[in-house]
Coordinates of C-alpha atoms in Angstrom, one line a residue:
M10 CA 143.9 -2.1 136.7
A11 CA 143.8 1.5 135.5
G12 CA 140.5 3.2 135.5
K13 CA 138.8 3.9 132.2
K14 CA 139.6 7.3 130.8
R15 CA 136.6 9.7 130.7
Q16 CA 135.4 10.8 127.3
P17 CA 135.2 14.5 126.4
S18 CA 131.6 15.8 126.2
L19 CA 130.3 17.9 123.4
A20 CA 129.7 20.7 125.9
Q21 CA 133.4 20.6 126.9
L22 CA 134.4 20.7 123.2
R23 CA 132.1 23.6 122.4
A24 CA 133.5 25.5 125.4
F25 CA 137.1 25.0 124.3
D26 CA 136.2 25.8 120.7
A27 CA 134.7 29.1 121.9
V28 CA 137.7 30.0 124.1
A29 CA 140.1 29.1 121.3
E30 CA 138.2 31.4 118.9
H31 CA 137.8 34.4 121.2
L32 CA 140.9 33.9 123.6
H33 CA 138.7 35.6 126.2
F34 CA 136.5 33.7 128.8
R35 CA 133.8 36.4 129.0
D36 CA 133.5 36.8 125.2
A37 CA 133.5 33.0 124.7
A38 CA 130.9 32.4 127.4
A39 CA 128.6 35.1 125.8
A40 CA 129.1 33.6 122.4
I41 CA 127.7 30.2 123.4
G42 CA 125.3 31.3 126.0
M43 CA 127.1 29.7 129.0
S44 CA 128.1 31.3 132.3
Q45 CA 131.8 32.2 132.7
P46 CA 132.3 29.8 135.7
A47 CA 130.6 26.9 133.8
L48 CA 132.8 27.6 130.7
S49 CA 136.0 27.6 132.7
G50 CA 134.9 24.4 134.5
A51 CA 134.1 22.7 131.2
V52 CA 137.5 23.6 129.7
S53 CA 139.3 22.4 132.9
A54 CA 137.3 19.1 132.8
L55 CA 138.3 18.7 129.1
E56 CA 142.0 19.2 130.0
E57 CA 141.6 16.6 132.7
A58 CA 139.9 14.1 130.4
L59 CA 142.5 14.6 127.7
G60 CA 145.5 14.7 130.1
V61 CA 146.9 17.8 128.4
T62 CA 147.0 21.6 129.2
L63 CA 145.1 23.4 126.5
L64 CA 145.3 27.0 127.7
E65 CA 148.0 29.2 129.2
R66 CA 146.1 31.5 131.6
T67 CA 147.6 34.8 132.7
T68 CA 146.1 37.6 134.7
R69 CA 145.6 39.6 131.5
K70 CA 144.8 37.2 128.7
V71 CA 144.3 33.6 127.6
L72 CA 146.6 31.9 125.2
L73 CA 146.5 28.5 123.5
S74 CA 149.2 26.1 124.6
P75 CA 151.1 24.3 121.7
A76 CA 148.9 21.3 122.4
G77 CA 145.8 23.5 122.6
A78 CA 146.6 25.0 119.2
R79 CA 146.8 21.6 117.6
L80 CA 143.7 20.2 119.3
A81 CA 141.6 23.3 118.5
V82 CA 141.7 22.4 114.9
R83 CA 140.6 18.9 115.6
T84 CA 137.9 20.1 118.0
K85 CA 136.4 22.4 115.3
A86 CA 136.4 19.5 112.8
V87 CA 134.6 17.2 115.4
L88 CA 131.9 19.9 116.0
A89 CA 131.5 20.4 112.3
E90 CA 130.9 16.7 111.8
V91 CA 128.4 16.7 114.7
G92 CA 126.6 19.6 113.1
A93 CA 126.5 17.7 109.8
L94 CA 125.1 14.6 111.6
L95 CA 122.3 16.7 113.1
A96 CA 121.5 18.4 109.8
E97 CA 121.3 15.0 108.1
A98 CA 119.0 13.7 110.8
E99 CA 116.8 16.7 110.4
A100 CA 116.7 16.4 106.6
V101 CA 115.8 12.7 106.8
R102 CA 113.2 13.3 109.5
A103 CA 111.4 16.2 107.7
P104 CA 112.6 17.4 104.2
F105 CA 112.0 21.0 103.3
T106 CA 111.7 22.2 106.9
G107 CA 113.9 24.4 109.0
A108 CA 116.2 27.1 107.8
L109 CA 117.8 27.2 104.3
R110 CA 120.4 29.9 103.9
L111 CA 120.5 30.8 100.2
G112 CA 123.2 33.0 98.8
V113 CA 122.5 34.9 95.6
I114 CA 124.6 37.2 93.4
P115 CA 123.4 40.8 92.8
T116 CA 123.0 40.3 89.0
V117 CA 120.5 37.4 89.6
A118 CA 118.7 38.4 92.8
P119 CA 116.2 41.1 91.6
Y120 CA 115.2 39.1 88.5
L121 CA 115.0 35.5 89.8
L122 CA 114.0 35.8 93.4
P123 CA 110.3 36.5 92.7
S124 CA 110.2 33.0 91.0
V125 CA 112.2 31.4 93.8
L126 CA 110.1 33.0 96.6
R127 CA 106.8 32.1 94.9
L128 CA 107.9 28.5 94.5
V129 CA 109.0 28.2 98.1
H130 CA 105.9 29.8 99.4
D131 CA 103.6 27.6 97.3
R132 CA 105.4 24.2 97.4
Y133 CA 107.6 24.3 100.6
P134 CA 105.6 26.4 103.1
D135 CA 107.5 25.0 106.1
L136 CA 110.9 26.0 104.7
D137 CA 112.5 29.0 106.4
L138 CA 114.3 30.6 103.4
Q139 CA 116.9 33.1 104.4
V140 CA 118.4 35.1 101.5
H141 CA 121.9 36.6 101.5
E142 CA 122.9 38.8 98.5
E143 CA 126.7 38.9 98.0
Q144 CA 129.3 38.7 95.3
T145 CA 130.6 35.3 94.2
A146 CA 133.8 35.2 96.2
S147 CA 131.9 36.0 99.4
L148 CA 129.2 33.4 98.6
L149 CA 131.7 30.7 98.0
D150 CA 133.5 31.5 101.2
G151 CA 130.1 31.3 103.0
L152 CA 129.3 27.9 101.4
T153 CA 132.7 26.3 102.3
T154 CA 132.7 27.6 105.9
G155 CA 129.1 26.5 106.5
R156 CA 127.6 30.0 106.8
L157 CA 125.5 29.4 103.7
D158 CA 123.7 26.2 102.6
L159 CA 123.0 26.8 98.9
L160 CA 124.0 29.3 96.2
L161 CA 122.2 30.7 93.2
L162 CA 124.8 32.2 90.8
A163 CA 126.6 32.1 87.4
V164 CA 128.8 29.1 86.6
P165 CA 131.1 27.3 86.0
L166 CA 132.9 27.9 89.3
G167 CA 135.5 25.2 89.0
V168 CA 135.8 25.0 92.8
P169 CA 136.7 21.6 94.4
G170 CA 134.1 20.3 96.9
V171 CA 131.3 22.3 95.2
T172 CA 128.7 20.6 93.1
E173 CA 126.8 22.7 90.5
L174 CA 123.1 22.0 89.6
P175 CA 122.5 23.8 86.3
L176 CA 119.2 25.6 85.9
F177 CA 119.3 27.6 82.7
D178 CA 121.2 29.4 80.0
E179 CA 120.3 33.0 79.1
D180 CA 121.6 35.3 76.3
F181 CA 123.2 38.7 76.8
V182 CA 121.6 41.6 74.9
L183 CA 123.2 45.0 74.1
V184 CA 121.5 48.0 75.7
T185 CA 122.0 51.3 73.9
P186 CA 120.8 55.0 74.1
L187 CA 117.9 55.9 71.8
D188 CA 120.0 57.5 69.2
H189 CA 122.7 54.8 68.9
R190 CA 123.2 53.3 65.5
L191 CA 122.8 49.7 66.8
G192 CA 119.7 50.4 68.9
G193 CA 116.8 48.0 68.1
R194 CA 118.8 45.9 65.7
E195 CA 118.8 42.1 65.6
G196 CA 121.4 39.5 64.6
L197 CA 124.4 41.6 65.6
S198 CA 127.9 40.1 65.1
R199 CA 130.0 39.9 68.3
A200 CA 132.6 41.8 66.4
V201 CA 130.7 45.0 67.0
L202 CA 132.0 44.8 70.6
R203 CA 135.6 45.5 69.5
E204 CA 134.9 49.3 69.0
L205 CA 132.0 50.1 71.3
K206 CA 132.3 52.2 74.5
L207 CA 131.1 49.4 76.8
L208 CA 130.2 50.2 80.4
L209 CA 131.0 47.6 83.1
L210 CA 130.1 46.7 86.7
D211 CA 132.8 47.2 89.4
E212 CA 135.4 44.6 89.9
G213 CA 134.2 41.7 92.0
H214 CA 131.0 41.1 90.0
C215 CA 131.1 38.0 88.0
L216 CA 129.0 39.7 85.3
R217 CA 132.0 42.1 84.7
D218 CA 134.3 39.1 84.1
Q219 CA 131.8 37.5 81.8
A220 CA 131.5 40.8 79.8
L221 CA 135.3 41.0 79.5
D222 CA 135.4 37.3 78.4
I223 CA 132.8 38.1 75.6
C224 CA 134.9 41.1 74.5
R225 CA 138.1 39.0 74.4
E226 CA 136.3 36.4 72.3
A227 CA 135.2 39.1 69.9
G228 CA 138.8 40.1 69.5
R229 CA 138.9 43.2 71.7
A230 CA 142.1 44.0 73.6
G231 CA 142.1 45.8 76.9
V232 CA 139.3 46.8 79.3
P233 CA 136.4 48.4 77.4
A234 CA 135.7 51.4 79.6
T235 CA 136.9 53.4 82.5
T236 CA 133.4 54.1 83.8
T237 CA 132.0 51.4 86.1
A238 CA 128.9 51.0 88.3
A239 CA 128.1 49.1 91.5
G240 CA 124.8 47.7 90.1
L241 CA 122.9 47.1 86.9
S242 CA 120.4 49.9 87.7
T243 CA 123.1 52.5 87.8
L244 CA 124.8 51.0 84.7
V245 CA 121.6 51.3 82.7
Q246 CA 121.1 54.9 83.8
L247 CA 124.6 55.7 82.5
V248 CA 123.6 54.2 79.2
A249 CA 120.4 56.2 79.1
G250 CA 122.5 59.3 79.7
G251 CA 124.6 58.6 76.6
L252 CA 127.8 57.6 78.3
G253 CA 128.1 54.3 76.4
V254 CA 126.4 50.9 76.0
T255 CA 126.3 47.8 78.1
L256 CA 125.5 44.1 78.1
L257 CA 122.6 42.8 80.2
P258 CA 121.5 39.2 80.8
R259 CA 118.1 38.8 79.3
T260 CA 116.3 38.2 82.6
A261 CA 117.3 41.7 83.7
V262 CA 116.2 43.5 80.6
R263 CA 112.5 44.0 81.3
V264 CA 113.1 45.3 84.9
E265 CA 116.1 47.5 84.1
T266 CA 115.0 49.1 80.8
S267 CA 111.5 49.9 82.1
R268 CA 113.1 52.6 84.3
S269 CA 113.9 54.8 81.3
S270 CA 112.4 55.8 78.0
Q271 CA 115.8 56.6 76.6
L272 CA 117.0 53.0 75.9
L273 CA 116.9 50.5 73.1
T274 CA 118.1 46.9 73.1
A275 CA 119.8 44.9 70.3
S276 CA 120.3 41.1 70.0
F277 CA 123.2 39.1 68.8
A278 CA 123.2 36.5 66.1
D279 CA 123.3 32.8 67.1
P280 CA 125.3 31.6 68.9
A281 CA 124.7 34.7 71.1
P282 CA 126.9 35.3 74.2
T283 CA 125.3 33.6 77.1
R284 CA 125.7 32.8 80.8
R285 CA 124.6 29.8 82.8
I286 CA 122.9 30.1 86.1
A287 CA 122.9 27.2 88.6
L288 CA 122.5 26.2 92.2
A289 CA 125.7 25.3 94.0
M290 CA 126.0 23.1 97.1
R291 CA 128.8 21.5 99.1
T292 CA 129.6 18.1 97.5
G293 CA 128.0 15.4 99.7
A294 CA 125.8 17.9 101.6
A295 CA 123.4 16.2 104.0
R296 CA 120.4 17.8 102.2
S297 CA 121.7 17.2 98.6
A298 CA 118.6 15.2 97.6
E299 CA 116.4 18.2 98.7
Y300 CA 118.6 20.6 96.7
E301 CA 118.4 18.5 93.6
E302 CA 114.6 18.4 94.0
L303 CA 114.6 22.2 94.4
A304 CA 116.7 22.6 91.3
S305 CA 114.2 20.5 89.3
A306 CA 111.3 22.5 90.7
L307 CA 113.0 25.8 89.8
R308 CA 113.6 24.7 86.2
E309 CA 109.8 24.2 85.9
A310 CA 109.1 27.5 87.6
M311 CA 111.3 29.5 85.3
T312 CA 109.7 28.4 82.0
D313 CA 108.0 31.8 81.8
L314 CA 111.4 33.6 81.8
P315 CA 113.4 34.3 78.6
V316 CA 115.8 31.5 79.3
R317 CA 116.6 27.9 78.1
T318 CA 116.4 25.4 81.0
V319 CA 119.3 23.0 81.3
H320 CA 119.0 19.5 82.8
D321 CA 121.7 17.4 84.3

């Protein structure tokens, strides 16, 4: 009777995954904290257990064999599932402990993070919150690849496999120089946006896209302005210098307009242009119950902000 085939070990799979990624034994060994001889031995043992050649070794480089290229994909999936299993076990064992990698867009981070950090410090002291400020596309990539756990950003995203937990809606306001005819006015019609010299953020910021959508809804054709800025602080300084006007989410108004005495704000008539801010997680995430509880706690914590909280 044939002997029972040996099962691959997780150590062997991790070793092969590292070599498949780096195509270099020394770099792969360093990446996973294993000695080079141990790494080479683990990959050889995996080849023996599977009965296939995974690597083509030459004197100068390492290549994946055709079988290795196919099995590398499967190996990465197995290791991802093992990681999810461990994360779920940790979440069940001790909610709101360990690391939580939170991604935040730049037009939210400076204005909402104080509330988020205060909440985590007071209610979840054992949670290791790690904040990453990036634009939306980078955040979504980080979420889907597992680099990030949870996002705080503007929605809707419309991305398969991502679940949104809405937090609040906030109005946009018009920020103008002191001598602008619309400065300080209330109940503006969106139609005023058709003719104004509107300053925008650089491409890649979702707030730029939202501003353009608002302009299109107001009946404006084309991009409003050639001048752009990398951040809201710069944008507001351009307005203070008389280069045009801009749209700010209401949560950003107090912080940004306090930097200059040369600014006024104007509000729109209802329904004002708005944006929705939400948490976003991978659908079916191991810690989804925690994230839903965190969303509920954030809604309560943000009642002192100029927003309208949204419940599922």
